[in-house]
Amino acid sequence: VELREREEVVRELGLLKGWIQDTQGLLLSPTADLDNLLTDLETAHGGMQSHRQNLEQIADRQQMKYQDLNATLPSEIGTQLAEVTLALGSAEDQ
């Protein structure tokens, strides 16, 4: 059960990473159509807020779970959470 739960967390974080990479690609790709770019950026900004909340929920859920078990957060999950948090912050800054 524990392994399946960890795999689900890693899958969720992978989806967030994929979305962040797609969004950063959008930000870095030049386009001649500024109206479409503006619309895409507004959509991306709204998505970032949603994904930020999702990331916080995942982190909180994992911290509570392992705290209830009197255990430390597994390093592979902690590392993934840190990577996604940094990537999301970088995308927000861009």
PDB file of N, CA and C in Angstrom:
ATOM      1  N   VAL A   1       0.833  -1.191   0.000  1.00  0.00           N
ATOM      2  CA  VAL A   1       0.000   0.000   0.000  1.00  0.00           C
ATOM      3  C   VAL A   1       0.879   1.256   0.000  1.00  0.00           C
ATOM      4  N   GLU A   2       1.906   1.214   0.842  1.00  0.00           N
ATOM      5  CA  GLU A   2       2.812   2.362   0.929  1.00  0.00           C
ATOM      6  C   GLU A   2       3.471   2.656  -0.412  1.00  0.00           C
ATOM      7  N   LEU A   3       3.921   1.619  -1.091  1.00  0.00           N
ATOM      8  CA  LEU A   3       4.571   1.817  -2.389  1.00  0.00           C
ATOM      9  C   LEU A   3       3.602   2.401  -3.408  1.00  0.00           C
ATOM     10  N   ARG A   4       2.371   1.931  -3.415  1.00  0.00           N
ATOM     11  CA  ARG A   4       1.374   2.474  -4.350  1.00  0.00           C
ATOM     12  C   ARG A   4       1.096   3.940  -4.046  1.00  0.00           C
ATOM     13  N   GLU A   5       0.996   4.271  -2.757  1.00  0.00           N
ATOM     14  CA  GLU A   5       0.758   5.666  -2.380  1.00  0.00           C
ATOM     15  C   GLU A   5       1.928   6.548  -2.805  1.00  0.00           C
ATOM     16  N   ARG A   6       3.136   6.066  -2.612  1.00  0.00           N
ATOM     17  CA  ARG A   6       4.316   6.838  -3.038  1.00  0.00           C
ATOM     18  C   ARG A   6       4.323   7.014  -4.551  1.00  0.00           C
ATOM     19  N   GLU A   7       3.997   5.942  -5.273  1.00  0.00           N
ATOM     20  CA  GLU A   7       3.947   6.031  -6.734  1.00  0.00           C
ATOM     21  C   GLU A   7       2.905   7.058  -7.174  1.00  0.00           C
ATOM     22  N   GLU A   8       1.777   7.123  -6.497  1.00  0.00           N
ATOM     23  CA  GLU A   8       0.731   8.094  -6.837  1.00  0.00           C
ATOM     24  C   GLU A   8       1.235   9.519  -6.602  1.00  0.00           C
ATOM     25  N   VAL A   9       1.943   9.740  -5.494  1.00  0.00           N
ATOM     26  CA  VAL A   9       2.491  11.075  -5.215  1.00  0.00           C
ATOM     27  C   VAL A   9       3.508  11.450  -6.280  1.00  0.00           C
ATOM     28  N   VAL A  10       4.384  10.530  -6.624  1.00  0.00           N
ATOM     29  CA  VAL A  10       5.392  10.786  -7.652  1.00  0.00           C
ATOM     30  C   VAL A  10       4.715  11.059  -8.993  1.00  0.00           C
ATOM     31  N   ARG A  11       3.623  10.333  -9.302  1.00  0.00           N
ATOM     32  CA  ARG A  11       2.890  10.556 -10.545  1.00  0.00           C
ATOM     33  C   ARG A  11       2.272  11.958 -10.555  1.00  0.00           C
ATOM     34  N   GLU A  12       1.652  12.351  -9.432  1.00  0.00           N
ATOM     35  CA  GLU A  12       1.056  13.688  -9.339  1.00  0.00           C
ATOM     36  C   GLU A  12       2.114  14.770  -9.525  1.00  0.00           C
ATOM     37  N   LEU A  13       3.260  14.588  -8.877  1.00  0.00           N
ATOM     38  CA  LEU A  13       4.336  15.566  -9.002  1.00  0.00           C
ATOM     39  C   LEU A  13       4.900  15.578 -10.419  1.00  0.00           C
ATOM     40  N   GLY A  14       4.948  14.428 -11.067  1.00  0.00           N
ATOM     41  CA  GLY A  14       5.394  14.363 -12.464  1.00  0.00           C
ATOM     42  C   GLY A  14       4.465  15.131 -13.386  1.00  0.00           C
ATOM     43  N   LEU A  15       3.162  15.037 -13.122  1.00  0.00           N
ATOM     44  CA  LEU A  15       2.198  15.798 -13.926  1.00  0.00           C
ATOM     45  C   LEU A  15       2.405  17.293 -13.738  1.00  0.00           C
ATOM     46  N   LEU A  16       2.663  17.700 -12.492  1.00  0.00           N
ATOM     47  CA  LEU A  16       2.937  19.111 -12.237  1.00  0.00           C
ATOM     48  C   LEU A  16       4.204  19.563 -12.956  1.00  0.00           C
ATOM     49  N   LYS A  17       5.245  18.732 -12.903  1.00  0.00           N
ATOM     50  CA  LYS A  17       6.494  19.068 -13.603  1.00  0.00           C
ATOM     51  C   LYS A  17       6.248  19.219 -15.102  1.00  0.00           C
ATOM     52  N   GLY A  18       5.476  18.316 -15.667  1.00  0.00           N
ATOM     53  CA  GLY A  18       5.167  18.392 -17.099  1.00  0.00           C
ATOM     54  C   GLY A  18       4.445  19.676 -17.447  1.00  0.00           C
ATOM     55  N   TRP A  19       3.470  20.054 -16.627  1.00  0.00           N
ATOM     56  CA  TRP A  19       2.727  21.289 -16.874  1.00  0.00           C
ATOM     57  C   TRP A  19       3.663  22.492 -16.779  1.00  0.00           C
ATOM     58  N   ILE A  20       4.547  22.482 -15.794  1.00  0.00           N
ATOM     59  CA  ILE A  20       5.492  23.586 -15.625  1.00  0.00           C
ATOM     60  C   ILE A  20       6.407  23.693 -16.844  1.00  0.00           C
ATOM     61  N   GLN A  21       6.909  22.571 -17.323  1.00  0.00           N
ATOM     62  CA  GLN A  21       7.784  22.586 -18.496  1.00  0.00           C
ATOM     63  C   GLN A  21       7.043  23.102 -19.726  1.00  0.00           C
ATOM     64  N   ASP A  22       5.800  22.681 -19.900  1.00  0.00           N
ATOM     65  CA  ASP A  22       5.002  23.175 -21.026  1.00  0.00           C
ATOM     66  C   ASP A  22       4.795  24.679 -20.930  1.00  0.00           C
ATOM     67  N   THR A  23       4.524  25.151 -19.728  1.00  0.00           N
ATOM     68  CA  THR A  23       4.298  26.585 -19.518  1.00  0.00           C
ATOM     69  C   THR A  23       5.569  27.373 -19.763  1.00  0.00           C
ATOM     70  N   GLN A  24       6.692  26.862 -19.293  1.00  0.00           N
ATOM     71  CA  GLN A  24       7.957  27.557 -19.537  1.00  0.00           C
ATOM     72  C   GLN A  24       8.275  27.575 -21.028  1.00  0.00           C
ATOM     73  N   GLY A  25       7.936  26.508 -21.734  1.00  0.00           N
ATOM     74  CA  GLY A  25       8.116  26.487 -23.186  1.00  0.00           C
ATOM     75  C   GLY A  25       7.300  27.571 -23.856  1.00  0.00           C
ATOM     76  N   LEU A  26       6.082  27.768 -23.376  1.00  0.00           N
ATOM     77  CA  LEU A  26       5.213  28.820 -23.906  1.00  0.00           C
ATOM     78  C   LEU A  26       5.853  30.187 -23.678  1.00  0.00           C
ATOM     79  N   LEU A  27       6.405  30.382 -22.490  1.00  0.00           N
ATOM     80  CA  LEU A  27       7.003  31.672 -22.161  1.00  0.00           C
ATOM     81  C   LEU A  27       8.241  31.965 -22.996  1.00  0.00           C
ATOM     82  N   LEU A  28       8.945  30.922 -23.384  1.00  0.00           N
ATOM     83  CA  LEU A  28      10.194  31.110 -24.120  1.00  0.00           C
ATOM     84  C   LEU A  28      10.016  31.096 -25.630  1.00  0.00           C
ATOM     85  N   SER A  29       8.827  30.694 -26.102  1.00  0.00           N
ATOM     86  CA  SER A  29       8.639  30.602 -27.551  1.00  0.00           C
ATOM     87  C   SER A  29       8.166  31.941 -28.109  1.00  0.00           C
ATOM     88  N   PRO A  30       8.886  32.439 -29.089  1.00  0.00           N
ATOM     89  CA  PRO A  30       8.466  33.702 -29.710  1.00  0.00           C
ATOM     90  C   PRO A  30       7.223  33.477 -30.575  1.00  0.00           C
ATOM     91  N   THR A  31       6.368  34.459 -30.576  1.00  0.00           N
ATOM     92  CA  THR A  31       5.171  34.369 -31.398  1.00  0.00           C
ATOM     93  C   THR A  31       4.879  35.734 -31.997  1.00  0.00           C
ATOM     94  N   ALA A  32       4.328  35.708 -33.177  1.00  0.00           N
ATOM     95  CA  ALA A  32       3.973  36.963 -33.846  1.00  0.00           C
ATOM     96  C   ALA A  32       2.597  37.441 -33.405  1.00  0.00           C
ATOM     97  N   ASP A  33       1.795  36.550 -32.863  1.00  0.00           N
ATOM     98  CA  ASP A  33       0.428  36.890 -32.482  1.00  0.00           C
ATOM     99  C   ASP A  33       0.371  37.228 -30.994  1.00  0.00           C
ATOM    100  N   LEU A  34       0.497  38.512 -30.683  1.00  0.00           N
ATOM    101  CA  LEU A  34       0.550  38.944 -29.296  1.00  0.00           C
ATOM    102  C   LEU A  34      -0.773  38.725 -28.567  1.00  0.00           C
ATOM    103  N   ASP A  35      -1.891  38.813 -29.284  1.00  0.00           N
ATOM    104  CA  ASP A  35      -3.183  38.566 -28.636  1.00  0.00           C
ATOM    105  C   ASP A  35      -3.277  37.138 -28.122  1.00  0.00           C
ATOM    106  N   ASN A  36      -2.856  36.176 -28.939  1.00  0.00           N
ATOM    107  CA  ASN A  36      -2.874  34.779 -28.506  1.00  0.00           C
ATOM    108  C   ASN A  36      -1.893  34.547 -27.362  1.00  0.00           C
ATOM    109  N   LEU A  37      -0.734  35.180 -27.437  1.00  0.00           N
ATOM    110  CA  LEU A  37       0.258  35.032 -26.384  1.00  0.00           C
ATOM    111  C   LEU A  37      -0.294  35.556 -25.064  1.00  0.00           C
ATOM    112  N   LEU A  38      -0.931  36.717 -25.108  1.00  0.00           N
ATOM    113  CA  LEU A  38      -1.498  37.300 -23.891  1.00  0.00           C
ATOM    114  C   LEU A  38      -2.564  36.379 -23.301  1.00  0.00           C
ATOM    115  N   THR A  39      -3.424  35.843 -24.148  1.00  0.00           N
ATOM    116  CA  THR A  39      -4.456  34.910 -23.682  1.00  0.00           C
ATOM    117  C   THR A  39      -3.815  33.673 -23.069  1.00  0.00           C
ATOM    118  N   ASP A  40      -2.792  33.133 -23.734  1.00  0.00           N
ATOM    119  CA  ASP A  40      -2.099  31.951 -23.215  1.00  0.00           C
ATOM    120  C   ASP A  40      -1.432  32.244 -21.871  1.00  0.00           C
ATOM    121  N   LEU A  41      -0.845  33.424 -21.738  1.00  0.00           N
ATOM    122  CA  LEU A  41      -0.186  33.789 -20.490  1.00  0.00           C
ATOM    123  C   LEU A  41      -1.196  33.971 -19.356  1.00  0.00           C
ATOM    124  N   GLU A  42      -2.348  34.555 -19.661  1.00  0.00           N
ATOM    125  CA  GLU A  42      -3.390  34.699 -18.645  1.00  0.00           C
ATOM    126  C   GLU A  42      -3.884  33.328 -18.188  1.00  0.00           C
ATOM    127  N   THR A  43      -4.047  32.420 -19.129  1.00  0.00           N
ATOM    128  CA  THR A  43      -4.465  31.054 -18.797  1.00  0.00           C
ATOM    129  C   THR A  43      -3.398  30.372 -17.948  1.00  0.00           C
ATOM    130  N   ALA A  44      -2.139  30.544 -18.326  1.00  0.00           N
ATOM    131  CA  ALA A  44      -1.036  29.938 -17.584  1.00  0.00           C
ATOM    132  C   ALA A  44      -0.974  30.487 -16.160  1.00  0.00           C
ATOM    133  N   HIS A  45      -1.205  31.784 -16.012  1.00  0.00           N
ATOM    134  CA  HIS A  45      -1.165  32.389 -14.673  1.00  0.00           C
ATOM    135  C   HIS A  45      -2.253  31.796 -13.780  1.00  0.00           C
ATOM    136  N   GLY A  46      -3.447  31.650 -14.324  1.00  0.00           N
ATOM    137  CA  GLY A  46      -4.526  31.030 -13.561  1.00  0.00           C
ATOM    138  C   GLY A  46      -4.196  29.587 -13.216  1.00  0.00           C
ATOM    139  N   GLY A  47      -3.595  28.887 -14.151  1.00  0.00           N
ATOM    140  CA  GLY A  47      -3.192  27.509 -13.911  1.00  0.00           C
ATOM    141  C   GLY A  47      -2.131  27.407 -12.830  1.00  0.00           C
ATOM    142  N   MET A  48      -1.233  28.383 -12.784  1.00  0.00           N
ATOM    143  CA  MET A  48      -0.182  28.365 -11.769  1.00  0.00           C
ATOM    144  C   MET A  48      -0.774  28.465 -10.375  1.00  0.00           C
ATOM    145  N   GLN A  49      -1.777  29.311 -10.223  1.00  0.00           N
ATOM    146  CA  GLN A  49      -2.407  29.439  -8.911  1.00  0.00           C
ATOM    147  C   GLN A  49      -3.034  28.112  -8.493  1.00  0.00           C
ATOM    148  N   SER A  50      -3.700  27.470  -9.424  1.00  0.00           N
ATOM    149  CA  SER A  50      -4.332  26.182  -9.153  1.00  0.00           C
ATOM    150  C   SER A  50      -3.289  25.123  -8.830  1.00  0.00           C
ATOM    151  N   HIS A  51      -2.223  25.084  -9.613  1.00  0.00           N
ATOM    152  CA  HIS A  51      -1.170  24.091  -9.389  1.00  0.00           C
ATOM    153  C   HIS A  51      -0.400  24.370  -8.102  1.00  0.00           C
ATOM    154  N   ARG A  52      -0.248  25.627  -7.744  1.00  0.00           N
ATOM    155  CA  ARG A  52       0.412  25.986  -6.483  1.00  0.00           C
ATOM    156  C   ARG A  52      -0.404  25.420  -5.310  1.00  0.00           C
ATOM    157  N   GLN A  53      -1.724  25.582  -5.369  1.00  0.00           N
ATOM    158  CA  GLN A  53      -2.586  25.044  -4.316  1.00  0.00           C
ATOM    159  C   GLN A  53      -2.512  23.518  -4.275  1.00  0.00           C
ATOM    160  N   ASN A  54      -2.509  22.891  -5.441  1.00  0.00           N
ATOM    161  CA  ASN A  54      -2.413  21.437  -5.519  1.00  0.00           C
ATOM    162  C   ASN A  54      -1.096  20.958  -4.906  1.00  0.00           C
ATOM    163  N   LEU A  55      -0.018  21.633  -5.221  1.00  0.00           N
ATOM    164  CA  LEU A  55       1.294  21.276  -4.680  1.00  0.00           C
ATOM    165  C   LEU A  55       1.305  21.415  -3.163  1.00  0.00           C
ATOM    166  N   GLU A  56       0.726  22.490  -2.655  1.00  0.00           N
ATOM    167  CA  GLU A  56       0.668  22.689  -1.209  1.00  0.00           C
ATOM    168  C   GLU A  56      -0.158  21.596  -0.540  1.00  0.00           C
ATOM    169  N   GLN A  57      -1.243  21.181  -1.179  1.00  0.00           N
ATOM    170  CA  GLN A  57      -2.065  20.107  -0.626  1.00  0.00           C
ATOM    171  C   GLN A  57      -1.296  18.788  -0.596  1.00  0.00           C
ATOM    172  N   ILE A  58      -0.581  18.495  -1.666  1.00  0.00           N
ATOM    173  CA  ILE A  58       0.223  17.271  -1.702  1.00  0.00           C
ATOM    174  C   ILE A  58       1.265  17.301  -0.586  1.00  0.00           C
ATOM    175  N   ALA A  59       1.970  18.417  -0.457  1.00  0.00           N
ATOM    176  CA  ALA A  59       3.019  18.538   0.569  1.00  0.00           C
ATOM    177  C   ALA A  59       2.421  18.396   1.964  1.00  0.00           C
ATOM    178  N   ASP A  60       1.311  19.078   2.225  1.00  0.00           N
ATOM    179  CA  ASP A  60       0.667  18.993   3.531  1.00  0.00           C
ATOM    180  C   ASP A  60       0.207  17.570   3.835  1.00  0.00           C
ATOM    181  N   ARG A  61      -0.396  16.933   2.847  1.00  0.00           N
ATOM    182  CA  ARG A  61      -0.901  15.570   3.018  1.00  0.00           C
ATOM    183  C   ARG A  61       0.252  14.615   3.357  1.00  0.00           C
ATOM    184  N   GLN A  62       1.364  14.759   2.646  1.00  0.00           N
ATOM    185  CA  GLN A  62       2.503  13.876   2.892  1.00  0.00           C
ATOM    186  C   GLN A  62       3.136  14.152   4.258  1.00  0.00           C
ATOM    187  N   GLN A  63       3.270  15.416   4.614  1.00  0.00           N
ATOM    188  CA  GLN A  63       3.875  15.738   5.907  1.00  0.00           C
ATOM    189  C   GLN A  63       3.014  15.227   7.059  1.00  0.00           C
ATOM    190  N   MET A  64       1.689  15.389   6.950  1.00  0.00           N
ATOM    191  CA  MET A  64       0.794  14.890   7.997  1.00  0.00           C
ATOM    192  C   MET A  64       0.837  13.370   8.082  1.00  0.00           C
ATOM    193  N   LYS A  65       0.863  12.721   6.928  1.00  0.00           N
ATOM    194  CA  LYS A  65       0.890  11.263   6.894  1.00  0.00           C
ATOM    195  C   LYS A  65       2.101  10.733   7.650  1.00  0.00           C
ATOM    196  N   TYR A  66       3.268  11.241   7.322  1.00  0.00           N
ATOM    197  CA  TYR A  66       4.481  10.724   7.942  1.00  0.00           C
ATOM    198  C   TYR A  66       4.637  11.214   9.368  1.00  0.00           C
ATOM    199  N   GLN A  67       4.078  12.360   9.678  1.00  0.00           N
ATOM    200  CA  GLN A  67       4.088  12.836  11.053  1.00  0.00           C
ATOM    201  C   GLN A  67       3.223  11.920  11.921  1.00  0.00           C
ATOM    202  N   ASP A  68       2.062  11.523  11.394  1.00  0.00           N
ATOM    203  CA  ASP A  68       1.185  10.593  12.118  1.00  0.00           C
ATOM    204  C   ASP A  68       1.861   9.240  12.332  1.00  0.00           C
ATOM    205  N   LEU A  69       2.720   8.854  11.416  1.00  0.00           N
ATOM    206  CA  LEU A  69       3.446   7.590  11.524  1.00  0.00           C
ATOM    207  C   LEU A  69       4.728   7.726  12.357  1.00  0.00           C
ATOM    208  N   ASN A  70       4.977   8.937  12.872  1.00  0.00           N
ATOM    209  CA  ASN A  70       6.219   9.230  13.599  1.00  0.00           C
ATOM    210  C   ASN A  70       7.443   8.868  12.758  1.00  0.00           C
ATOM    211  N   ALA A  71       7.369   9.220  11.489  1.00  0.00           N
ATOM    212  CA  ALA A  71       8.466   8.930  10.561  1.00  0.00           C
ATOM    213  C   ALA A  71       8.809  10.206   9.802  1.00  0.00           C
ATOM    214  N   THR A  72       9.978  10.201   9.221  1.00  0.00           N
ATOM    215  CA  THR A  72      10.368  11.343   8.401  1.00  0.00           C
ATOM    216  C   THR A  72       9.871  11.138   6.972  1.00  0.00           C
ATOM    217  N   LEU A  73       9.659  12.218   6.305  1.00  0.00           N
ATOM    218  CA  LEU A  73       9.237  12.186   4.907  1.00  0.00           C
ATOM    219  C   LEU A  73      10.327  11.498   4.084  1.00  0.00           C
ATOM    220  N   PRO A  74       9.977  10.492   3.281  1.00  0.00           N
ATOM    221  CA  PRO A  74      11.003   9.819   2.463  1.00  0.00           C
ATOM    222  C   PRO A  74      11.737  10.828   1.578  1.00  0.00           C
ATOM    223  N   SER A  75      13.024  10.630   1.458  1.00  0.00           N
ATOM    224  CA  SER A  75      13.849  11.598   0.727  1.00  0.00           C
ATOM    225  C   SER A  75      13.428  11.744  -0.727  1.00  0.00           C
ATOM    226  N   GLU A  76      12.986  10.634  -1.373  1.00  0.00           N
ATOM    227  CA  GLU A  76      12.602  10.761  -2.786  1.00  0.00           C
ATOM    228  C   GLU A  76      11.365  11.649  -2.944  1.00  0.00           C
ATOM    229  N   ILE A  77      10.462  11.617  -1.964  1.00  0.00           N
ATOM    230  CA  ILE A  77       9.280  12.479  -2.031  1.00  0.00           C
ATOM    231  C   ILE A  77       9.677  13.908  -1.676  1.00  0.00           C
ATOM    232  N   GLY A  78      10.489  14.072  -0.647  1.00  0.00           N
ATOM    233  CA  GLY A  78      10.946  15.407  -0.254  1.00  0.00           C
ATOM    234  C   GLY A  78      11.705  16.099  -1.373  1.00  0.00           C
ATOM    235  N   THR A  79      12.550  15.335  -2.053  1.00  0.00           N
ATOM    236  CA  THR A  79      13.316  15.882  -3.173  1.00  0.00           C
ATOM    237  C   THR A  79      12.395  16.310  -4.308  1.00  0.00           C
ATOM    238  N   GLN A  80      11.438  15.442  -4.638  1.00  0.00           N
ATOM    239  CA  GLN A  80      10.486  15.768  -5.724  1.00  0.00           C
ATOM    240  C   GLN A  80       9.672  17.010  -5.365  1.00  0.00           C
ATOM    241  N   LEU A  81       9.207  17.094  -4.115  1.00  0.00           N
ATOM    242  CA  LEU A  81       8.446  18.270  -3.689  1.00  0.00           C
ATOM    243  C   LEU A  81       9.282  19.536  -3.820  1.00  0.00           C
ATOM    244  N   ALA A  82      10.538  19.464  -3.418  1.00  0.00           N
ATOM    245  CA  ALA A  82      11.424  20.627  -3.517  1.00  0.00           C
ATOM    246  C   ALA A  82      11.652  21.024  -4.973  1.00  0.00           C
ATOM    247  N   GLU A  83      11.894  20.031  -5.838  1.00  0.00           N
ATOM    248  CA  GLU A  83      12.127  20.320  -7.257  1.00  0.00           C
ATOM    249  C   GLU A  83      10.908  20.984  -7.892  1.00  0.00           C
ATOM    250  N   VAL A  84       9.735  20.450  -7.619  1.00  0.00           N
ATOM    251  CA  VAL A  84       8.518  21.010  -8.219  1.00  0.00           C
ATOM    252  C   VAL A  84       8.248  22.404  -7.662  1.00  0.00           C
ATOM    253  N   THR A  85       8.479  22.596  -6.382  1.00  0.00           N
ATOM    254  CA  THR A  85       8.276  23.915  -5.770  1.00  0.00           C
ATOM    255  C   THR A  85       9.197  24.950  -6.418  1.00  0.00           C
ATOM    256  N   LEU A  86      10.464  24.592  -6.597  1.00  0.00           N
ATOM    257  CA  LEU A  86      11.411  25.518  -7.244  1.00  0.00           C
ATOM    258  C   LEU A  86      11.042  25.790  -8.686  1.00  0.00           C
ATOM    259  N   ALA A  87      10.651  24.750  -9.411  1.00  0.00           N
ATOM    260  CA  ALA A  87      10.277  24.919 -10.823  1.00  0.00           C
ATOM    261  C   ALA A  87       9.038  25.801 -10.953  1.00  0.00           C
ATOM    262  N   LEU A  88       8.074  25.601 -10.065  1.00  0.00           N
ATOM    263  CA  LEU A  88       6.857  26.406 -10.125  1.00  0.00           C
ATOM    264  C   LEU A  88       7.172  27.855  -9.796  1.00  0.00           C
ATOM    265  N   GLY A  89       8.024  28.073  -8.798  1.00  0.00           N
ATOM    266  CA  GLY A  89       8.444  29.443  -8.462  1.00  0.00           C
ATOM    267  C   GLY A  89       9.159  30.114  -9.620  1.00  0.00           C
ATOM    268  N   SER A  90      10.011  29.366 -10.302  1.00  0.00           N
ATOM    269  CA  SER A  90      10.737  29.899 -11.454  1.00  0.00           C
ATOM    270  C   SER A  90       9.765  30.269 -12.577  1.00  0.00           C
ATOM    271  N   ALA A  91       8.793  29.399 -12.827  1.00  0.00           N
ATOM    272  CA  ALA A  91       7.811  29.676 -13.872  1.00  0.00           C
ATOM    273  C   ALA A  91       6.976  30.909 -13.502  1.00  0.00           C
ATOM    274  N   GLU A  92       6.633  31.040 -12.244  1.00  0.00           N
ATOM    275  CA  GLU A  92       5.870  32.225 -11.809  1.00  0.00           C
ATOM    276  C   GLU A  92       6.678  33.494 -12.010  1.00  0.00           C
ATOM    277  N   ASP A  93       7.977  33.429 -11.696  1.00  0.00           N
ATOM    278  CA  ASP A  93       8.841  34.594 -11.888  1.00  0.00           C
ATOM    279  C   ASP A  93       8.932  34.986 -13.356  1.00  0.00           C
ATOM    280  N   GLN A  94       8.984  33.977 -14.242  1.00  0.00           N
ATOM    281  CA  GLN A  94       9.068  34.273 -15.676  1.00  0.00           C
ATOM    282  C   GLN A  94       7.794  34.933 -16.131  1.00  0.00           C
TER     283      GLN A  94
END
